[in-house]
Short mmCIF file of C-alpha atoms in Angstrom, two decimals:
data_model
loop_
_atom_site.label_atom_id
_atom_site.label_comp_id
_atom_site.label_asym_id
_atom_site.label_seq_id
_atom_site.Cartn_x
_atom_site.Cartn_y
_atom_site.Cartn_z
CA MET A 26 14.33 47.36 -1.67
CA ASN A 27 16.85 44.79 -0.48
CA ASP A 28 16.62 41.63 -2.62
CA MET A 29 18.30 39.43 0.00
CA ILE A 30 16.88 38.08 3.26
CA ASN A 31 18.78 36.07 5.84
CA VAL A 32 16.87 33.38 7.72
CA ILE A 33 18.04 31.81 10.99
CA GLY A 34 16.09 28.81 12.20
CA GLY A 35 15.73 25.08 12.68
CA THR A 36 15.76 22.27 10.16
CA TYR A 37 13.71 19.51 11.77
CA ARG A 38 11.76 16.41 10.89
CA GLU A 39 8.02 16.76 11.55
CA VAL A 40 5.75 13.73 11.90
CA ASN A 41 1.96 14.14 12.19
CA LEU A 42 0.26 10.81 12.90
CA ASP A 43 -3.30 12.07 12.35
CA TYR A 44 -2.43 13.79 9.06
CA ILE A 45 -0.19 10.85 8.04
CA SER A 46 2.73 13.10 7.11
CA ASN A 47 6.50 12.90 7.55
CA ASN A 48 8.41 15.96 6.34
CA ILE A 49 11.65 17.82 6.89
CA TYR A 50 10.97 21.50 7.52
CA GLY A 51 11.22 23.20 10.89
CA SER A 52 10.66 26.93 11.33
CA GLY A 53 13.75 28.02 9.42
CA LEU A 54 13.44 25.81 6.36
CA ARG A 55 9.70 26.47 6.15
CA ALA A 56 10.45 30.20 6.01
CA VAL A 57 13.01 29.56 3.28
CA LYS A 58 10.52 27.50 1.28
CA TYR A 59 7.89 30.25 1.41
CA LEU A 60 10.34 33.00 0.40
CA LEU A 61 11.69 31.00 -2.54
CA GLU A 62 8.26 29.92 -3.76
CA SER A 63 6.35 33.19 -3.28
CA SER A 64 8.88 35.93 -3.99
CA THR A 65 11.88 36.74 -6.17
CA LEU A 66 14.08 37.29 -3.12
CA ASN A 67 17.38 35.53 -2.63
CA VAL A 68 17.76 33.71 0.69
CA ASN A 69 20.73 32.94 2.92
CA PHE A 70 19.83 30.25 5.44
CA TYR A 71 21.67 29.67 8.72
CA THR A 72 20.76 26.48 10.56
CA ALA A 73 22.06 23.47 12.50
CA GLY A 74 21.92 19.78 11.73
CA ASN A 75 23.76 16.56 10.90
CA GLU A 76 25.00 15.12 7.62
CA ASP A 77 21.47 14.09 6.62
CA SER A 78 20.33 17.69 7.15
CA LYS A 79 23.21 18.95 5.00
CA LYS A 80 22.37 16.51 2.20
CA TYR A 81 18.75 17.63 2.27
CA LEU A 82 19.76 21.30 2.01
CA LYS A 83 22.09 20.49 -0.88
CA ASP A 84 19.09 19.01 -2.68
CA PHE A 85 17.22 22.24 -1.96
CA LYS A 86 20.04 24.19 -3.59
CA GLN A 87 19.85 22.00 -6.67
CA ILE A 88 16.26 23.17 -7.09
CA TYR A 89 16.63 26.88 -6.35
CA LYS A 90 20.20 27.36 -7.66
CA GLU A 91 21.77 30.76 -7.07
CA ARG A 92 18.72 32.11 -5.23
CA PHE A 93 19.47 29.92 -2.22
CA ASP A 94 22.57 29.47 -0.10
CA PHE A 95 23.04 27.97 3.35
CA GLN A 96 25.45 27.56 6.22
CA ILE A 97 24.91 24.67 8.59
CA GLU A 98 26.49 24.18 12.00
CA GLY A 99 27.15 20.54 12.76
CA THR A 100 25.14 18.56 15.31
CA ASN A 101 24.91 14.85 16.08
CA SER A 102 21.36 14.37 14.88
CA ILE A 103 18.35 15.94 13.22
CA LEU A 104 15.62 16.69 15.75
CA THR A 105 12.26 15.00 15.14
CA PHE A 106 8.95 16.49 16.34
CA LYS A 107 6.26 13.80 16.50
CA TYR A 108 2.67 15.03 16.80
CA ASN A 109 -0.32 12.77 17.45
CA PHE A 110 -2.25 15.66 15.89
CA ALA A 111 -1.25 19.24 15.26
CA LEU A 112 -2.73 20.77 18.44
CA ASP A 113 -1.14 18.16 20.68
CA ASN A 114 2.20 18.81 22.35
CA PRO A 115 4.87 17.04 20.26
CA THR A 116 7.28 14.41 21.48
CA ILE A 117 10.81 15.46 20.53
CA TYR A 118 13.58 13.00 19.61
CA PRO A 119 16.27 13.06 20.83
CA SER A 120 15.12 14.83 23.98
CA PRO A 121 16.30 18.46 24.15
CA GLN A 122 17.57 17.63 27.65
CA LEU A 123 20.18 15.40 26.03
CA ILE A 124 21.67 18.29 24.04
CA ASP A 125 24.73 19.02 26.14
CA GLN A 126 25.92 22.11 24.32
CA LYS A 127 24.19 24.11 21.63
CA THR A 128 26.15 25.11 18.57
CA ASN A 129 26.24 28.86 17.90
CA ILE A 130 25.25 30.66 14.69
CA ASN A 131 26.86 34.04 13.95
CA VAL A 132 25.32 36.47 11.47
CA SER A 133 26.51 40.06 11.06
CA GLU A 134 24.83 41.41 7.97
CA GLY A 135 21.66 42.69 6.37
CA ASN A 136 18.10 41.92 7.36
CA ILE A 137 17.14 38.79 9.26
CA ILE A 138 14.11 36.66 10.05
CA CYS A 139 15.18 34.76 13.16
CA PHE A 140 13.52 31.80 14.87
CA GLY A 141 14.58 30.37 18.21
CA MET A 142 16.04 26.85 18.04
CA LEU A 143 16.44 23.90 20.39
CA ASP A 144 19.78 22.76 18.97
CA ALA A 145 21.51 26.11 18.40
CA SER A 146 21.90 29.61 19.79
CA PHE A 147 22.72 32.70 17.75
CA SER A 148 24.77 35.89 17.81
CA ILE A 149 23.38 38.66 15.60
CA ASN A 150 24.54 42.13 14.61
CA ALA A 151 22.20 43.27 11.88
CA ASN A 152 20.14 46.08 10.42
CA LYS A 153 16.52 44.92 10.83
CA VAL A 154 15.40 41.74 12.58
CA VAL A 155 12.07 39.96 12.98
CA TYR A 156 12.40 37.60 15.94
CA ASP A 157 10.12 34.69 16.86
CA PRO A 158 11.39 32.89 20.02
CA GLN A 159 9.40 29.71 19.23
CA THR A 160 9.23 28.60 22.86
CA SER A 161 7.98 29.70 26.26
CA ILE A 162 10.60 27.55 28.03
CA ASN A 163 13.60 29.79 28.66
CA PRO A 164 13.12 31.90 25.53
CA ILE A 165 16.14 33.97 24.50
CA ILE A 166 15.90 37.70 25.22
CA PHE A 167 17.25 39.20 22.01
CA SER A 168 19.12 42.18 23.47
CA LYS A 169 21.25 40.09 25.85
CA GLU A 170 23.59 38.75 23.15
CA ASN A 171 22.44 40.45 19.96
CA LYS A 172 22.17 43.83 18.26
CA ALA A 173 19.87 45.28 15.63
CA LYS A 174 19.07 48.80 14.49
CA GLU A 175 15.41 47.81 14.43
CA ILE A 176 13.73 44.74 15.89
CA ILE A 177 10.17 43.42 15.91
CA TYR A 178 9.18 40.53 18.19
CA ILE A 179 6.42 38.10 17.18
CA VAL A 180 5.31 36.03 20.18
CA ASN A 181 2.32 34.23 21.61
CA SER A 182 0.77 35.37 24.88
CA THR A 183 2.64 32.81 27.00
CA GLU A 184 6.00 33.78 25.48
CA ALA A 185 5.21 37.45 26.12
CA GLU A 186 4.49 36.72 29.80
CA VAL A 187 7.62 34.60 30.28
CA LEU A 188 9.92 37.10 28.54
CA SER A 189 8.53 40.06 30.48
CA GLN A 190 8.06 38.06 33.71
CA SER A 191 4.58 39.55 34.08
CA LYS A 192 0.98 38.82 33.16
CA ALA A 193 0.03 42.50 33.28
CA LYS A 194 -0.39 44.04 29.85
CA LYS A 195 1.27 47.33 30.78
CA ASP A 196 4.33 45.51 32.17
CA ILE A 197 4.57 43.33 29.07
CA LEU A 198 4.47 46.37 26.78
CA ARG A 199 6.94 48.23 28.93
CA PHE A 200 9.40 45.32 28.70
CA PHE A 201 9.29 45.16 24.94
CA PHE A 202 9.16 48.87 24.13
CA ILE A 203 11.39 50.24 26.91
CA GLU A 204 13.79 47.43 27.70
CA GLU A 205 13.99 45.67 24.33
CA LYS A 206 13.38 48.92 22.38
CA VAL A 207 11.28 47.20 19.74
CA THR A 208 9.98 48.99 16.67
CA ALA A 209 6.74 47.04 17.10
CA LEU A 210 5.36 43.97 18.84
CA ILE A 211 2.93 41.30 17.67
CA ILE A 212 1.23 39.01 20.18
CA LYS A 213 -0.61 36.06 18.60
CA SER A 214 -3.73 34.65 20.26
CA GLY A 215 -4.69 31.52 18.30
CA PRO A 216 -8.20 31.58 16.79
CA LYS A 217 -8.72 35.09 18.17
CA GLY A 218 -6.10 36.50 15.79
CA ALA A 219 -3.26 38.78 16.85
CA SER A 220 -2.54 42.22 18.27
CA LEU A 221 -0.06 44.57 16.61
CA PHE A 222 1.38 47.12 19.04
CA LEU A 223 3.00 50.17 17.43
CA ASN A 224 3.88 51.58 20.85
CA GLU A 225 2.65 51.23 24.44
CA GLU A 226 -0.62 53.02 23.63
CA THR A 227 -1.47 51.93 20.08
CA GLU A 228 -2.91 48.44 19.56
CA ILE A 229 -4.30 47.22 16.24
CA ALA A 230 -6.38 44.03 16.06
CA ILE A 231 -5.30 41.63 13.31
CA PRO A 232 -8.06 39.13 12.49
CA SER A 233 -7.82 35.42 11.83
CA TYR A 234 -9.88 33.71 9.14
CA ILE A 235 -12.19 30.71 8.89
CA THR A 236 -10.81 28.06 6.53
CA GLU A 237 -12.19 24.75 5.31
CA ASN A 238 -9.07 22.89 6.47
CA VAL A 239 -6.60 23.67 9.22
CA TYR A 240 -3.08 22.41 8.56
CA LYS A 241 -1.69 23.87 11.77
CA ILE A 242 1.94 22.72 11.93
CA GLY A 243 4.07 25.61 10.72
CA SER A 244 1.26 28.14 10.50
CA GLY A 245 3.00 30.42 13.01
CA ASP A 246 6.20 30.15 10.97
CA ILE A 247 4.34 31.35 7.90
CA PHE A 248 2.84 34.29 9.80
CA THR A 249 6.27 35.41 11.02
CA THR A 250 7.91 34.94 7.62
CA VAL A 251 5.27 36.77 5.61
CA PHE A 252 5.23 39.67 8.05
CA GLY A 253 9.02 39.73 7.99
CA ARG A 254 9.21 39.67 4.23
CA TYR A 255 6.95 42.67 3.70
CA TRP A 256 8.42 44.69 6.56
CA LEU A 257 11.97 44.02 5.45
CA GLU A 258 11.11 44.93 1.86
CA GLY A 259 9.98 48.28 3.27
CA ASN A 260 7.03 49.02 1.00
CA LEU A 261 4.05 48.57 3.34
CA PRO A 262 2.79 49.99 6.65
CA LEU A 263 3.16 47.57 9.57
CA GLU A 264 -0.60 47.01 9.77
CA ASP A 265 -0.70 45.87 6.14
CA CYS A 266 2.29 43.59 6.74
CA ALA A 267 0.43 41.96 9.63
CA ARG A 268 -2.83 41.60 7.69
CA TYR A 269 -0.97 40.02 4.78
CA ALA A 270 0.66 37.65 7.25
CA SER A 271 -2.71 36.58 8.66
CA LYS A 272 -4.21 36.06 5.20
CA ALA A 273 -1.17 34.07 4.07
CA THR A 274 -1.48 31.92 7.19
CA ALA A 275 -5.10 31.14 6.30
CA LEU A 276 -4.10 30.19 2.74
CA TYR A 277 -1.33 27.95 4.06
CA CYS A 278 -3.62 26.31 6.63
CA ASN A 279 -6.25 25.60 4.01
CA ASP A 280 -4.05 24.25 1.21
CA GLU A 281 -0.65 23.53 2.84
CA SER A 282 0.78 25.61 -0.01
CA TYR A 283 3.92 27.75 -0.05
CA PHE A 284 2.97 29.46 -3.30
CA ILE A 285 1.18 32.54 -1.93
CA LYS A 286 1.33 35.51 -4.26
CA GLU A 287 0.40 39.05 -3.24
CA SER A 288 -2.47 38.98 -5.75
CA PHE A 289 -4.08 36.22 -3.63
CA PHE A 290 -4.66 38.79 -0.86
CA GLU A 291 -6.66 41.04 -3.19
CA ASN A 292 -8.94 38.13 -4.18
CA PHE A 293 -9.19 36.70 -0.67
CA THR A 294 -12.44 34.81 0.02
CA PHE A 295 -12.11 33.43 3.56
CA LYS A 296 -14.40 35.02 6.13
CA GLU A 297 -12.94 36.93 9.03
CA TYR A 298 -13.48 35.19 12.34
CA ILE A 299 -15.50 37.41 14.65
CA TYR A 300 -14.20 36.46 18.07
CA LYS A 301 -16.74 35.52 20.72
CA GLU A 302 -16.01 35.24 24.43
CA LEU A 303 -15.53 31.51 24.87
CA ARG A 304 -15.37 31.16 28.64
CA GLU A 305 -19.15 30.88 28.98
CA LYS A 306 -19.53 28.48 26.05
CA GLN A 307 -19.57 24.72 26.59
CA ILE A 308 -18.70 21.82 24.30
CA TYR A 309 -20.09 18.32 24.91
CA LEU A 310 -17.69 15.50 24.04
CA ALA A 311 -19.50 12.42 22.70
CA SER A 312 -17.10 9.52 22.30
CA PRO A 313 -16.52 5.88 23.20
CA ILE A 314 -14.37 5.57 26.34
CA PHE A 315 -13.71 1.86 26.68
CA SER A 316 -10.23 1.10 25.32
CA LEU A 317 -7.03 2.83 26.42
CA SER A 318 -6.64 4.39 22.99
CA GLU A 319 -10.16 5.86 23.20
CA VAL A 320 -9.51 7.31 26.65
CA ILE A 321 -6.17 8.83 25.57
CA LEU A 322 -7.79 10.37 22.48
CA ILE A 323 -10.67 12.01 24.34
CA ASP A 324 -8.25 13.27 27.01
CA LYS A 325 -6.13 14.97 24.34
CA ILE A 326 -9.18 16.45 22.62
CA ARG A 327 -10.41 17.86 25.93
CA ASN A 328 -6.98 19.37 26.62
CA ALA A 329 -6.93 21.02 23.20
CA PHE A 330 -10.28 22.71 23.77
CA GLN A 331 -9.34 23.82 27.28
CA ASP A 332 -6.09 25.32 25.97
CA ILE A 333 -8.17 27.46 23.61
CA GLY A 334 -10.17 28.68 26.60
CA VAL A 335 -13.59 27.03 26.30
CA LYS A 336 -15.51 24.91 28.83
CA VAL A 337 -15.81 21.20 28.07
CA PHE A 338 -18.25 18.62 29.40
CA SER A 339 -16.71 15.16 29.06
CA PRO A 340 -18.66 12.19 30.45
CA TYR A 341 -15.39 10.35 31.09
CA HIS A 342 -13.80 13.24 33.00
CA ASP A 343 -16.89 14.80 34.60
CA ILE A 344 -18.92 11.67 35.45
CA GLY A 345 -16.71 8.60 35.11
CA TYR A 346 -18.02 5.06 35.49
CA GLY A 347 -20.77 3.87 37.85
CA ASP A 348 -24.56 3.51 38.07
CA GLU A 349 -25.89 3.61 34.50
CA ARG A 350 -29.10 5.47 35.39
CA LEU A 351 -27.21 8.21 37.24
CA ILE A 352 -24.70 8.44 34.41
CA ALA A 353 -27.49 8.79 31.84
CA GLU A 354 -29.14 11.60 33.83
CA ALA A 355 -25.81 13.44 34.20
CA ASP A 356 -25.08 12.97 30.49
CA LEU A 357 -28.42 14.51 29.50
CA LYS A 358 -27.85 17.46 31.82
CA GLY A 359 -24.41 17.94 30.26
CA LEU A 360 -25.98 17.92 26.79
CA ASN A 361 -28.72 20.36 27.84
CA ASP A 362 -26.12 22.76 29.26
CA SER A 363 -23.87 22.63 26.18
CA ASP A 364 -23.81 24.83 23.07
CA ILE A 365 -22.33 22.33 20.59
CA VAL A 366 -21.43 18.65 20.40
CA PHE A 367 -18.05 17.31 19.33
CA SER A 368 -18.20 13.62 18.50
CA VAL A 369 -15.67 10.88 17.75
CA LEU A 370 -17.51 8.64 15.28
CA ASP A 371 -15.02 5.84 14.62
CA GLY A 372 -16.62 2.54 15.60
CA LEU A 373 -20.12 4.07 15.74
CA ASP A 374 -20.41 3.32 19.45
CA SER A 375 -24.04 2.81 20.48
CA GLY A 376 -23.84 5.10 23.51
CA THR A 377 -22.33 7.86 21.39
CA LEU A 378 -25.09 7.46 18.81
CA VAL A 379 -27.74 7.79 21.57
CA GLU A 380 -26.09 11.07 22.64
CA LEU A 381 -26.10 12.28 19.04
CA GLY A 382 -29.74 11.26 18.63
CA TYR A 383 -30.65 13.39 21.64
CA ALA A 384 -28.60 16.29 20.23
CA MET A 385 -30.37 15.87 16.87
CA ALA A 386 -33.77 16.05 18.56
CA LYS A 387 -32.68 19.37 20.08
CA ASN A 388 -31.29 20.52 16.69
CA MET A 389 -27.88 21.07 18.27
CA ARG A 390 -24.87 21.73 16.06
CA ILE A 391 -22.62 18.65 15.83
CA ILE A 392 -19.04 18.39 14.62
CA GLY A 393 -17.95 14.83 13.87
CA TYR A 394 -14.43 13.49 13.63
CA HIS A 395 -13.60 10.09 12.16
CA ARG A 396 -10.84 8.33 10.28
CA THR A 397 -12.42 5.04 9.21
CA GLU A 398 -16.18 5.37 8.60
CA SER A 399 -17.70 5.25 5.11
CA ILE A 400 -20.29 7.71 3.82
CA GLU A 401 -22.84 4.88 3.85
CA SER A 402 -22.29 4.10 7.53
CA LEU A 403 -23.00 7.75 8.43
CA LEU A 404 -26.28 8.03 6.51
CA MET A 405 -28.28 7.75 9.74
CA LEU A 406 -26.85 11.13 10.79
CA GLU A 407 -27.50 12.84 7.46
CA CYS A 408 -30.53 14.73 8.71
CA ALA A 409 -28.58 16.18 11.65
CA ASN A 410 -27.01 19.62 11.78
CA ILE A 411 -23.61 17.94 11.45
CA SER A 412 -20.30 18.34 9.62
CA TYR A 413 -17.69 15.58 9.33
CA PHE A 414 -13.91 15.93 9.29
CA LYS A 415 -11.10 13.41 8.98
CA ASP A 416 -8.44 15.75 10.36
CA LEU A 417 -8.71 16.23 14.12
CA THR A 418 -7.21 19.72 14.24
CA THR A 419 -9.64 20.91 11.56
CA ALA A 420 -12.55 19.39 13.50
CA ILE A 421 -11.48 21.17 16.70
CA TYR A 422 -11.15 24.55 14.97
CA GLN A 423 -14.49 24.10 13.18
CA THR A 424 -16.08 23.45 16.58
CA ILE A 425 -14.72 26.72 17.95
CA TRP A 426 -15.78 28.64 14.84
CA ASN A 427 -19.33 27.23 15.13
CA LEU A 428 -19.86 28.18 18.76
#
């Protein structure tokens, strides 16, 4: 077993307005944090950043001493990813379009976990590499500028299509196994889980798990890092590496913890999510739609559900404003045709409560999201088949899991 892992990846500031968090991680530093907290491995970290980034990494070294070392390529600023909530597309400061020339990171040794970066490119000549491109916008094809004796890609479905320039599964697999000559390929599919391909014919389903909380930012980084750790250590079959990665991701999402020991996998309690075809399911969005902030919020919630692949009935989007009687009739039809109700409860809007009362009478499952309401103000809904959440991403995932 090699007791050293090299990590290439970003060091970024991450702001989540809904979760009220402001941290410095990024894919690379998050991988480093997990490896140092959950294993006895030593870590070399290659990243890019400014003087503030360097100071932060020096503080990291003060904590982990000789187990951690880093090399940082200089940039003018530290990139900030600002999320309204974790499933929303982040705003990035400064804009990546303003980065005139990326710095380059060179690594020619050992085993590497490599993440694509916005502020740096890389040149690799290594033994074994796990590569996560991190973007579907001009993702780097590894073999064009880099070499590895063995490489495993971990991508989402969009990245796989962009890299292979095809939506056809056989073409995607041919690109990775024939052109990129991968040892294996993992394609992640959100709540559905992931697929591990050992070759063009052998596909193994890797499940996802239902957690009480869903701290989503960085969950993909944890999956890649945990898989990479166990594969690079060389003690487990690839399927076990992938299953450990999925379980570790669930533990991270639930607790936002980097301390994830192997023994936790043996005493794992989260239920496996049994995927259902979502295209024929419908979610009803019950929410006030009067102020600009309310309209923006419901628009983003609708987008998040549609990105997952489920139908959404939104009175604002599907009916709009107009004759109140006609609107009421259309709303009731939308409720009758839906399988579950997602409700924004802040403000306890009277129209929203009428919709929830109708859903209660039909014993429909309701998922409620709010940031400001007290337990006492929600007592009127206590008899409903309802669950409340103060984190929007968790509420959205719980809605999908309850369909």
